[in-house]
Coordinates of C-alpha atoms in Angstrom, one line a residue:
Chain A
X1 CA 11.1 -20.9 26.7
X2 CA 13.2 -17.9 24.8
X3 CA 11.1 -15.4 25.4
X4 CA 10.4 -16.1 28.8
X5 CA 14.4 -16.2 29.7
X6 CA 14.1 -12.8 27.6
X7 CA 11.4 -10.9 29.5
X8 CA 13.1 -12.1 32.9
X9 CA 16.5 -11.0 31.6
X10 CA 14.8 -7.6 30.8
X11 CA 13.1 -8.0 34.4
X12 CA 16.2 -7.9 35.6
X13 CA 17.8 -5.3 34.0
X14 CA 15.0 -3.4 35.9
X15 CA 12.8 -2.1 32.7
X16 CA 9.9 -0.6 33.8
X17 CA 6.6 -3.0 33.1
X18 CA 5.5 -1.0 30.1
X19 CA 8.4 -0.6 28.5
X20 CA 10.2 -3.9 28.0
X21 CA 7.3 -4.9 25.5
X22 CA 8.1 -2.1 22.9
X23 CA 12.0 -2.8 23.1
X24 CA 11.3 -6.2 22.6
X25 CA 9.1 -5.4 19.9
X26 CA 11.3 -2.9 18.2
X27 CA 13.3 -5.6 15.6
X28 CA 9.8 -7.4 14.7
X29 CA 8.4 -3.9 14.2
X30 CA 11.4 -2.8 12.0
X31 CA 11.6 -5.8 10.2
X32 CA 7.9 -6.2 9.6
X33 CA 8.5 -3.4 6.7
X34 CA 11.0 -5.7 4.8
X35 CA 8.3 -8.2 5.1
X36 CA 6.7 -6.3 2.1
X37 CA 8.7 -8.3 -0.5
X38 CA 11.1 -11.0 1.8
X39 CA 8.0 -12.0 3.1
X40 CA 6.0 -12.1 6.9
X41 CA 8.4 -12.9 9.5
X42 CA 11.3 -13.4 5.7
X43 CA 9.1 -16.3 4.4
X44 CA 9.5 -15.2 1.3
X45 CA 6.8 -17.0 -1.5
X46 CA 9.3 -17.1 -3.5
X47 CA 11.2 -14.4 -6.6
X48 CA 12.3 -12.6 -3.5
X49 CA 15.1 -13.9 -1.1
X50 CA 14.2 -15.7 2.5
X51 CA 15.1 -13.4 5.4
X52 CA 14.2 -15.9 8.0
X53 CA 16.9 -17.8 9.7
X54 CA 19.3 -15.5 7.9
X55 CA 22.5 -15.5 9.7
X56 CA 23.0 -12.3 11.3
X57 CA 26.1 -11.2 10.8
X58 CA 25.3 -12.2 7.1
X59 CA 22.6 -9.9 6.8
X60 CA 24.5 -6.9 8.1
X61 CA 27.2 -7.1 6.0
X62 CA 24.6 -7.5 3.0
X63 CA 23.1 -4.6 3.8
X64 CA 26.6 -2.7 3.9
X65 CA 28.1 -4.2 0.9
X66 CA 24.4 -2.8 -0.8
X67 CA 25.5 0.5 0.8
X68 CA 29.2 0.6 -0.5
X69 CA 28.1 -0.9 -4.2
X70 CA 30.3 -3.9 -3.4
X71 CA 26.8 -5.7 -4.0
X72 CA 24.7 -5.2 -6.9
X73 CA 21.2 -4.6 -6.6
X74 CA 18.9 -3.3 -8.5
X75 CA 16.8 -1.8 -4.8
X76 CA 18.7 -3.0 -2.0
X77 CA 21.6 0.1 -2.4
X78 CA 18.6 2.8 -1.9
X79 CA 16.7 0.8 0.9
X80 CA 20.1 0.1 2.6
X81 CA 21.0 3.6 3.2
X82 CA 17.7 4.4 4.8
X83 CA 18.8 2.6 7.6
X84 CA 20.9 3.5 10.9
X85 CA 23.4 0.4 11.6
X86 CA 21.7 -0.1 14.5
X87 CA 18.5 -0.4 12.9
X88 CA 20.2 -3.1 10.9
X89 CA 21.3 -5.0 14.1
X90 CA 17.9 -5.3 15.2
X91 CA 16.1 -6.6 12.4
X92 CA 19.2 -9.1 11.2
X93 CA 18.7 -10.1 15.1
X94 CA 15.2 -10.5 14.6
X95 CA 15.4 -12.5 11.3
X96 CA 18.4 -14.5 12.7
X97 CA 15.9 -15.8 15.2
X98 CA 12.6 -16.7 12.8
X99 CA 13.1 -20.3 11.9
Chain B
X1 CA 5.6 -22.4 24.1
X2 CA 3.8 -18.8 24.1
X3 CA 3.7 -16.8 26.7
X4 CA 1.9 -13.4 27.1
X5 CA 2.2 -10.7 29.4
X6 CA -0.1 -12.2 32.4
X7 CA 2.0 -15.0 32.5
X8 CA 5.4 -13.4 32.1
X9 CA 3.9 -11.6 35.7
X10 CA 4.1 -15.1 37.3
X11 CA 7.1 -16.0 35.8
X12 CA 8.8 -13.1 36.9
X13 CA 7.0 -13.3 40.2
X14 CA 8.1 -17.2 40.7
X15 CA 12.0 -16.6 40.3
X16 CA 13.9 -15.8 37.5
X17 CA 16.3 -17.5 38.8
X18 CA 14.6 -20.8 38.0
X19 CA 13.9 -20.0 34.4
X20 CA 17.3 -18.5 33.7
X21 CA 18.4 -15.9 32.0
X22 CA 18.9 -16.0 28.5
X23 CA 20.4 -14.3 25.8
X24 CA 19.0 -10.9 24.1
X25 CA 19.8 -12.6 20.9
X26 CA 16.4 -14.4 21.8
X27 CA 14.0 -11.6 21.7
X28 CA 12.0 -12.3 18.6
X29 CA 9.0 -12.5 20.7
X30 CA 5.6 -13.0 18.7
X31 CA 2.7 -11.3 19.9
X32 CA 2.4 -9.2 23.4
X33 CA -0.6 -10.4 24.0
X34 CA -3.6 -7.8 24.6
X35 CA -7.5 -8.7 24.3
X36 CA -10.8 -6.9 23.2
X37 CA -12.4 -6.5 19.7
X38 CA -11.2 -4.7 16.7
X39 CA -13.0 -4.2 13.6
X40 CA -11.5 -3.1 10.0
X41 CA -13.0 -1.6 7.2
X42 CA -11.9 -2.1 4.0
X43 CA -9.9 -5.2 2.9
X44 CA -7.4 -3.6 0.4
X45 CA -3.8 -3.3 1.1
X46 CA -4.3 -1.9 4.6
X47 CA -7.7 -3.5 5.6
X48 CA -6.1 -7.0 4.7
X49 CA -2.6 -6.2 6.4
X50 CA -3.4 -4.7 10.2
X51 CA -6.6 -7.3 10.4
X52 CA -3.3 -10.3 9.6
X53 CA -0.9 -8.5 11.7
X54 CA -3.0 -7.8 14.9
X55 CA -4.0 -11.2 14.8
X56 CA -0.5 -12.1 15.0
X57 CA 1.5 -9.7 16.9
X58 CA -1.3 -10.4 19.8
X59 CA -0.9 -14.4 19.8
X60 CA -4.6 -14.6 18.9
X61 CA -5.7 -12.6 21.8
X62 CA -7.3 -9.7 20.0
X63 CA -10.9 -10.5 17.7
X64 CA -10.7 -9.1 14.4
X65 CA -13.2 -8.5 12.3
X66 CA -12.5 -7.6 8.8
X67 CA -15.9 -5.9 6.7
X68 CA -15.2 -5.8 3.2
X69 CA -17.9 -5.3 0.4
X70 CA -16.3 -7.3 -2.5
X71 CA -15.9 -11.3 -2.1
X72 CA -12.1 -11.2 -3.0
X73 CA -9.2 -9.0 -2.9
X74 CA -8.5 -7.7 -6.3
X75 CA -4.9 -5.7 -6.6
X76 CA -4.7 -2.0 -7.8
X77 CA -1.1 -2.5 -8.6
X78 CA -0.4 -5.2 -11.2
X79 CA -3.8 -4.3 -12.5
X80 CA -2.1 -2.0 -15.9
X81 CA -1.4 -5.9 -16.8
X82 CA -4.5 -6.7 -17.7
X83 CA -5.9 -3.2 -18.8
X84 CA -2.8 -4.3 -21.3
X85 CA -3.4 -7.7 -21.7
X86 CA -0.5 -9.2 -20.3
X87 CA -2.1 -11.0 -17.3
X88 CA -5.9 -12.4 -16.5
X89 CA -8.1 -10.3 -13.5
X90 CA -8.0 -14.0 -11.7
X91 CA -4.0 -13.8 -11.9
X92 CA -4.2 -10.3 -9.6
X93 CA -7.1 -11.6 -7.4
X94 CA -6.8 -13.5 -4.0
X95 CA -9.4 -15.2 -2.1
X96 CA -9.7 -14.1 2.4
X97 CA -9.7 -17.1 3.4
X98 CA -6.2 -16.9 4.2
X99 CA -7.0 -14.2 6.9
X100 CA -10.3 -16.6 7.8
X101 CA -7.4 -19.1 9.0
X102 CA -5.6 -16.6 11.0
X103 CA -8.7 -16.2 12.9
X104 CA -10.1 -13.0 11.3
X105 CA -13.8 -13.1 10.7
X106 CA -14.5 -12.1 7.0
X107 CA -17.5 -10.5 6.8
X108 CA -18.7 -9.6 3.0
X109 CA -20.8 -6.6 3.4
X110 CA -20.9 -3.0 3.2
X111 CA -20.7 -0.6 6.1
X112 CA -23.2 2.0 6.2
X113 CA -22.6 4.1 9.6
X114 CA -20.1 4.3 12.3
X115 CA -21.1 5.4 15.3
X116 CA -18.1 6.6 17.3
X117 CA -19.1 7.7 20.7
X118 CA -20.9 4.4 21.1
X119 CA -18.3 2.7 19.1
X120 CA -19.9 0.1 17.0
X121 CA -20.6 0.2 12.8
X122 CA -23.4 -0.7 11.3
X123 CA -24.2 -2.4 8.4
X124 CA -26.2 -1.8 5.5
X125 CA -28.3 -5.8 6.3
X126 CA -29.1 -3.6 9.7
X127 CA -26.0 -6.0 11.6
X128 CA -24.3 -3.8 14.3
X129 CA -21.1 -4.7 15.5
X130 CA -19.0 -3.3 18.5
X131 CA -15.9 -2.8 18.5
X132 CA -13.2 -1.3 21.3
X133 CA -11.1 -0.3 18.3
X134 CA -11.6 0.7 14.3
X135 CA -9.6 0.4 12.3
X136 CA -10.7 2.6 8.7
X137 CA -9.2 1.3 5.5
X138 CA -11.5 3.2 2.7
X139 CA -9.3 4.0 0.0
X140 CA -10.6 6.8 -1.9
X141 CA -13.6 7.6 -3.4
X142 CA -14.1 10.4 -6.3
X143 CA -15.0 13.8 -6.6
X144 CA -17.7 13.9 -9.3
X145 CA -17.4 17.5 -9.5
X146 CA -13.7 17.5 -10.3
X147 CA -15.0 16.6 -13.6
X148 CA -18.3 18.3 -14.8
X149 CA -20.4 16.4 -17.3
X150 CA -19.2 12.9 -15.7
X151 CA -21.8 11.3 -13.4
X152 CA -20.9 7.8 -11.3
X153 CA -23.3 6.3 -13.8
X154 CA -21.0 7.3 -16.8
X155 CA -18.1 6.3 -15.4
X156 CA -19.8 3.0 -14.1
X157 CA -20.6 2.0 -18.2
X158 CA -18.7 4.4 -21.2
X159 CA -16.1 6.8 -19.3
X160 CA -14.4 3.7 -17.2
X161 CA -11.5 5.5 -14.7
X162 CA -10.3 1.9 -14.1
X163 CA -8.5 3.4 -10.9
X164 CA -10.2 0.7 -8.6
X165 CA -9.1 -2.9 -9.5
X166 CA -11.8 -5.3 -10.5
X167 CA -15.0 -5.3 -13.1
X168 CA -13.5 -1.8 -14.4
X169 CA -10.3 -3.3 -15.3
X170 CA -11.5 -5.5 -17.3
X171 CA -14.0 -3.4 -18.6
X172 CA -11.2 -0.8 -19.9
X173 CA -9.6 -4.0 -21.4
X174 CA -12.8 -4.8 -23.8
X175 CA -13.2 -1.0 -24.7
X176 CA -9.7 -1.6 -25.8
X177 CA -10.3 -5.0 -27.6
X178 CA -13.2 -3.1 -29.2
X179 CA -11.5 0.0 -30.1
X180 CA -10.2 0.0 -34.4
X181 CA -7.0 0.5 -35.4
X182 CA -6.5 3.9 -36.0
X183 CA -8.2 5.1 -32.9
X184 CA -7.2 7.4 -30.4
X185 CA -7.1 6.2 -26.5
X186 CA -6.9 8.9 -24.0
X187 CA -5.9 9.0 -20.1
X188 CA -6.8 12.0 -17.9
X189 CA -4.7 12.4 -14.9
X190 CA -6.1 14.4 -11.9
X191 CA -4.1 16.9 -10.1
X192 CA -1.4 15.2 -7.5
X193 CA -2.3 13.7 -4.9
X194 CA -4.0 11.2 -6.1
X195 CA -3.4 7.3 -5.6
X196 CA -0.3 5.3 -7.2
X197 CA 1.5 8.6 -8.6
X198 CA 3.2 6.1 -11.4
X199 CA 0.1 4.3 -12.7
X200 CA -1.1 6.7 -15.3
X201 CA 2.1 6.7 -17.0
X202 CA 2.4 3.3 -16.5
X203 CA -1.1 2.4 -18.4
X204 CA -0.2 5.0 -21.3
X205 CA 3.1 2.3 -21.3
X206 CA 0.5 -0.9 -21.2
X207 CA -1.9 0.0 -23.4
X208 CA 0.3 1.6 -26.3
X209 CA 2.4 -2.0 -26.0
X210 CA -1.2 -3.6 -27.0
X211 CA -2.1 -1.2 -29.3
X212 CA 1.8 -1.3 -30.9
X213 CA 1.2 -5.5 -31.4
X214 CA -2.0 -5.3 -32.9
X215 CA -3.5 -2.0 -34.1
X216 CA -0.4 -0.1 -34.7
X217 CA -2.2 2.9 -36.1
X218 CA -3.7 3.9 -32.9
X219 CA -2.6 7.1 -30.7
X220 CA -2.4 7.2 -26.6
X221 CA -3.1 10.7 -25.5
X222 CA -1.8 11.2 -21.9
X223 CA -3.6 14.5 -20.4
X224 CA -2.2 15.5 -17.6
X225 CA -3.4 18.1 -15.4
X226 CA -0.1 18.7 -13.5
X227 CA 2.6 20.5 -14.8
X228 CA 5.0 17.4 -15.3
X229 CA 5.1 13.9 -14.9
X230 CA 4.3 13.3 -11.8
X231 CA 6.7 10.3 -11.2
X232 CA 9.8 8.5 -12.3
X233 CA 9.7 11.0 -15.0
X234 CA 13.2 10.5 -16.9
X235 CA 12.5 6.5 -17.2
X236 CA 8.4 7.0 -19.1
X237 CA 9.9 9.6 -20.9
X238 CA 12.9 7.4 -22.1
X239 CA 10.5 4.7 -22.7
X240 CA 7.4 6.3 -24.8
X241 CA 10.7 7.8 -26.7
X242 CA 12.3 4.5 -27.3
X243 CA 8.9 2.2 -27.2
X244 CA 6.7 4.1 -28.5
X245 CA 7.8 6.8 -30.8
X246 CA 5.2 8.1 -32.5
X247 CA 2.0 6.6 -30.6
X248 CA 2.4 8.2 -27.3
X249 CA 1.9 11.8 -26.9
X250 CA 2.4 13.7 -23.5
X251 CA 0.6 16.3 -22.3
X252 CA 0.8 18.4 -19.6
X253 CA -1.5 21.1 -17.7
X254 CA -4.6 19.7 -19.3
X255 CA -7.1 20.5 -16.9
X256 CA -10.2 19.2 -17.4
X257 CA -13.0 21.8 -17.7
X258 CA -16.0 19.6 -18.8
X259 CA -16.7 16.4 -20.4
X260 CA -19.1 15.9 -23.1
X261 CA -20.0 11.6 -22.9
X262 CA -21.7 12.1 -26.6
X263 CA -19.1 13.1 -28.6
X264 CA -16.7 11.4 -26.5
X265 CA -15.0 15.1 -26.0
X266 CA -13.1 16.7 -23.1
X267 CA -12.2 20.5 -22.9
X268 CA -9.3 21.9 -21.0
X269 CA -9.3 25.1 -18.9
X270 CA -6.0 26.3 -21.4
X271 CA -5.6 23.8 -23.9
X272 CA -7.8 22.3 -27.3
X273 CA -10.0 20.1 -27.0
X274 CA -9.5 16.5 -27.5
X275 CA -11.8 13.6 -28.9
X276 CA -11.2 10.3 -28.1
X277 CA -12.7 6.7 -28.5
X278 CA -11.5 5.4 -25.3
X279 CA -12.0 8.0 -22.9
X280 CA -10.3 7.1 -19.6
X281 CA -10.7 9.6 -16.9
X282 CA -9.5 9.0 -13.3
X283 CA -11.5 12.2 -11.6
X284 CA -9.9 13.6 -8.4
X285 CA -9.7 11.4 -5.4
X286 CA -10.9 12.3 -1.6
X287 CA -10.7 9.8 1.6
X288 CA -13.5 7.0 0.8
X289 CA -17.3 7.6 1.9
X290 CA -17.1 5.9 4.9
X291 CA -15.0 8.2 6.2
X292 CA -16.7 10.9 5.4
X293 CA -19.7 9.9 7.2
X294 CA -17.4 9.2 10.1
X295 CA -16.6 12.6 10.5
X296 CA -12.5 11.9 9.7
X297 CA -11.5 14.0 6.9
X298 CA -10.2 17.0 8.5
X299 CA -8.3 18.3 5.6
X300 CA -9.2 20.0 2.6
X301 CA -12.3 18.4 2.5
X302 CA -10.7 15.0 1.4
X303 CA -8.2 13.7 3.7
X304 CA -7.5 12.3 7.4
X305 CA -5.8 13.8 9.9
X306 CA -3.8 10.6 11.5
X307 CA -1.4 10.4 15.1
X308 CA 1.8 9.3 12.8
X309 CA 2.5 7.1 16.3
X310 CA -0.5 5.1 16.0
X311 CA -2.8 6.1 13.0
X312 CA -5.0 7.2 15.1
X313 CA -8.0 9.5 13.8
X314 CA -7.0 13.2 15.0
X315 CA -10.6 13.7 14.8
X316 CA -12.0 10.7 16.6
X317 CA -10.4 8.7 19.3
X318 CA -10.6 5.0 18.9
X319 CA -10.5 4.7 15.0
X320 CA -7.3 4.4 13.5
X321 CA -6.9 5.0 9.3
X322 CA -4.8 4.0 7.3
X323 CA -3.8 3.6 2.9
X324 CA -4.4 6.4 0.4
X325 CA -7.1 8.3 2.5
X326 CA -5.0 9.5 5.2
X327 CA -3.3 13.1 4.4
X328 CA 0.0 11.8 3.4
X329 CA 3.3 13.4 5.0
X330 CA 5.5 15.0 3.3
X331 CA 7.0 12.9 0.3
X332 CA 4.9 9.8 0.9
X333 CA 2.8 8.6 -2.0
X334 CA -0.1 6.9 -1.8
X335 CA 0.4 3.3 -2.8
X336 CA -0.8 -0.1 -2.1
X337 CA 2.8 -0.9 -0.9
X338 CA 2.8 2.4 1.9
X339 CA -0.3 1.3 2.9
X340 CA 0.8 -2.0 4.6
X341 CA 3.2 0.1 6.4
X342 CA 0.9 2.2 7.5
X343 CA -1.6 -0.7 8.7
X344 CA 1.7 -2.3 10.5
X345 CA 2.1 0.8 12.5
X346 CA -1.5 0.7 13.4
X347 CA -1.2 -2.8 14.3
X348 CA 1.7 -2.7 16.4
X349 CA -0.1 0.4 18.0
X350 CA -3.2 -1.5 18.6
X351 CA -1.6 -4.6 20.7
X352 CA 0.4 -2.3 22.4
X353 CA -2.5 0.1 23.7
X354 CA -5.3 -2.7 23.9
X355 CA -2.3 -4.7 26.0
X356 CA -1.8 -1.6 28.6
X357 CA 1.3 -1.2 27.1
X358 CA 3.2 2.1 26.8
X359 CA 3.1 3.0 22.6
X360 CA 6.9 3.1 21.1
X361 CA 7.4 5.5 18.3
X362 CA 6.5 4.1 15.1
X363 CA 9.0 1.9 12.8
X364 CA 10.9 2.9 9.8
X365 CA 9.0 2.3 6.4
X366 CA 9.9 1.6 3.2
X367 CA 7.9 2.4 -0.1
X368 CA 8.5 0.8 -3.4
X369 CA 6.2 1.3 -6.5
X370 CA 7.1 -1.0 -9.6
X371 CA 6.1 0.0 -13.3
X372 CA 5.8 -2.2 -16.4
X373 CA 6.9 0.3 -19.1
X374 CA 6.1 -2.9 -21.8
X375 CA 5.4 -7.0 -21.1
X376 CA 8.7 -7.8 -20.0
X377 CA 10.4 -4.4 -18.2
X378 CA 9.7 -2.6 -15.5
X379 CA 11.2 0.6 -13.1
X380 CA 10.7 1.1 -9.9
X381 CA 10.6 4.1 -7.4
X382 CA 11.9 3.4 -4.0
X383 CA 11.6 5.7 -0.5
X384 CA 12.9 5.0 3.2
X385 CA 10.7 7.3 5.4
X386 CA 11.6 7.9 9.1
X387 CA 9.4 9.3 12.1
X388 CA 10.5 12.3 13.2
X389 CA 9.4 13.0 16.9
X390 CA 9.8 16.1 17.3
X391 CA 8.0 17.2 14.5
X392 CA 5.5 14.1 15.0
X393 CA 5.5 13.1 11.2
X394 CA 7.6 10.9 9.0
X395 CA 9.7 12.1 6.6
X396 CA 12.4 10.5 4.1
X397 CA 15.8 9.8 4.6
X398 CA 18.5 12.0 3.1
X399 CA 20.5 10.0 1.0
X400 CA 18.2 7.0 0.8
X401 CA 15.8 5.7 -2.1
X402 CA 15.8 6.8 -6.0
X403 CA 14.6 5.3 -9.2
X404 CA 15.9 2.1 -11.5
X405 CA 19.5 3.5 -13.8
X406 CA 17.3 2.1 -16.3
X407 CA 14.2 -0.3 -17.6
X408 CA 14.9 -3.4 -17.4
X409 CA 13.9 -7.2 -17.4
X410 CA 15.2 -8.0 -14.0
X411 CA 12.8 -5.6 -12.2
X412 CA 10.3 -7.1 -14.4
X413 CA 10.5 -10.5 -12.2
X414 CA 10.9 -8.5 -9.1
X415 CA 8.0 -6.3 -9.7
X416 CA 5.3 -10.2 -10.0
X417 CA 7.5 -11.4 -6.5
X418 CA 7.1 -8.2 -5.4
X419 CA 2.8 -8.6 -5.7
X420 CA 3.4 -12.3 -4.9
X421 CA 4.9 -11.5 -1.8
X422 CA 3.3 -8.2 -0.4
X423 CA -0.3 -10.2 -1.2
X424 CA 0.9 -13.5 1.0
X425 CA 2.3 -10.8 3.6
X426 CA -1.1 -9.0 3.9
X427 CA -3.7 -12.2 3.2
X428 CA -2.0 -15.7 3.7

């Protein structure tokens, strides 16, 4: 049922037919490149963390502690600040939501 | 419960009010839906990734047919491991029947022609199959001439390049099983760009660490016909320093001028000659065949011309391509791990246009190459590259990406999850 409440919501909010798609789309498309090592959709096989069903507000603060240094990494700091903080919101959204 | 876009038209058309209206939060939609045929060729990286990803970002609605000459996948990356002993061909190789469960028919065979104004490929068992969208995922192929004296014969049985994972890898491995102690291996780099900037120096790293263990009188000659290392430079220096004093020598602008198979020689445009008895030399790379006799390479007589939106074939509507034979924008290598990106654009593309939707701009992309510098350690190089739409190409991100402080052991792990990962992401 979510993504019908989700495309009626965006119905309603009066989005164009072709459009609502893509905005839907944007935090699986944006998160689909993390998927390289966390894994499709954050199912990580394993020697990489799980992204799915990663809290949200978890994830963003992850990703700015890799940005400040007040998280170590040894990748995460120079991925992180390739990313706009509201690129972050959609794909910890996205993640949030993969079970 | 799915629902696709002809059915979100009811919904919509029933009452929202009876369905309610949910949160945003809820928006990790799969697929949008979208029907028709696509067909891929090539099952690397790419080939594998947009035939998985179309599949499921349109909820099964989309055929996808995968052609792909080899029976398995075999990985380019991870493949300096077994060139240097460290890992088995079997450990780097993965079996399509993963994609087989996601619905994508796998079919072993080799394409021969593409036909693009009446859109369908043939084959070289005379098969012809249509598709409404093609996706191209050739790798490279080599440019013979970049290396007179070397035929595709030579290089198939003495003068191994080893620059496409499979029987040549472990071919490379047995000439270096075979070689005495005391022997010289050499590696001869093209001029940039060629595919997985890193490798070379990486391999020199690989094979010296075999040749250090057991025939520790043996020299690695790395001939280099750029100016400088080509990548993550300061960490291979520091490492054939530290590692492998003595054993590993550097050499830059070593254009190859001819090759001589018989006396296992290679002359230089501006530097002596050199005599080796392992003679590894990757010739320069151009898009694969297939694309060639697609009519796609529209630059320099070896790359594609690509829509950065959609991957989309500047010289041929319909066919998308995608991986190392595209001509790259500016900064991005050509890697196994750029090329999923690349084939997730295209697939996200490919719902969207064969669902009648509008086409967003692309996503932001990552690239990350990992290096073994010995058994246990390994550097990476990282990259965050953004699409820039006014100038319709990507481009990195000011601030983002950079190299490992140092070799070490944790990267080491990384770089195997990495493989183990980005292989499940693109096959299983």
């Amino acid at each position: 049922m979510k993504r019908t409440s989700v495309v009626v919501a965006l119905a309603l909010l009066g989005l164009a037919g072709g459009a609502f798609a893509n905005e839907a789309n944007y935090g699986r498309n944006m998160a689909a490149a993390c998927g390289s090592c966390h894994g499709t959709n954050g199912k990580s096989v394993g020697g990489m963390e799980a992204l799915a069903g990663y809290p949200k507000d978890k994830l963003v603060k992850a990703v700015q502690d890799f940005r400040s240094g007040a998280k170590p990494a040894t990748v995460m700091h120079q991925l992180a600040k390739g990313y706009t903080d509201a690129q972050i919101e959609a794909i910890a959204t996205y993640y949030a939501a993969q079970k | 419960m799915t629902i696709n876009r002809r059915d979100f038209l009811k919904v919509s058309a029933a009452g929202a009010a009876a369905a309610g209206i949910g949160s945003l939060a809820g928006c990790a939609g799969g697929g949008s839906g979208g029907s028709g045929n696509v067909v891929v060729i090539g099952g690397g990286y790419g080939g594998a990734t947009v035939a998985k990803y179309v599949r499921m970002w349109s909820d099964g609605g989309i055929n996808v047919t995968l052609i792909e000459r080899n029976t398995n996948f075999v990985s380019c990356p991870m493949s300096n491991l077994v060139v240097g002993g460290e890992r088995k061909l079997e450990e780097i190789t993965v079996s399509y029947d993963g994609l087989r469960k996601h619905g994508v028919r796998v079919i072993q065979g080799e394409v021969t022609a593409v036909d693009a104004d009446k859109r369908s490929v043939k084959l070289a068992n005379g098969d012809t199959i249509a598709y409404d969208r093609l996706v191209v995922s050739p790798g490279i192929d080599f440019m013979w001439e970049s290396v007179p004296g070397l035929t595709p014969e030579l290089a198939n049985t003495k003068i191994l390049h080893a620059w496409k994972a499979g029987p040549q890898t472990v071919a490379l491995r047995k000439q270096l099983e075979d070689m005495k102690d005391g022997g010289v291996y050499a590696i001869a780099i093209p001029k940039a760009p060629y595919r997985c900037p890193p490798g070379p120096y990486e391999r020199a790293c690989l094979v010296a660490n075999y040749l250090k263990a057991k025939k520790p009188k043996s020299k690695v000659l790395i001939l280099d016909a750029n100016d400088d290392v080509v990548s993550k430079k300061g960490l291979f220096m520091a490492a054939w320093k530290d590692l492998y004093s003595g054993m590993i020598e550097y050499r830059p602008k070593h254009e190859i001028s001819s090759l001589d198979a018989n006396s296992m020689t290679l002359k230089f445009e501006f530097a002596d000659a050199v005599k080796a008895d392992v003679l590894n030399v990757v010739p320069g790379h151009r898009a694969g065949d297939i694309a060639k006799q697609a009519g796609l390479i529209t630059a320099n007589n070896r790359w594609c011309g690509i829509d950065w939106r959609t991957m989309e074939s500047t010289a041929r509507p319909g066919i998308h391509v995608i991986g190392d034979a595209t001509l790259s924008a500016p900064l991005m290598p050509k890697s196994g791990h750029m090329t999923t990106q690349h084939a997730k654009i295209a697939a996200a593309a490919i719902v969207s246009l064969m669902s009648g939707e509008q086409v967003a701009d692309p996503m932001s992309i990552a690239n990350t190459c990992y290096s073994y510098v010995d058994g246990k350690q390994a550097v990476h190089v990282a990259s965050v590259h953004t699409y820039d739409a006014k100038e319709k190409t990507f481009k990195t991100v000011a601030g983002s990406g950079g190299v490992s402080a140092a070799r070490n052991e944790i990267e080491g792990k990384y770089a195997w999850a990495w493989a183990k990962n980005v292989w499940a992401d693109a096959l299983l």
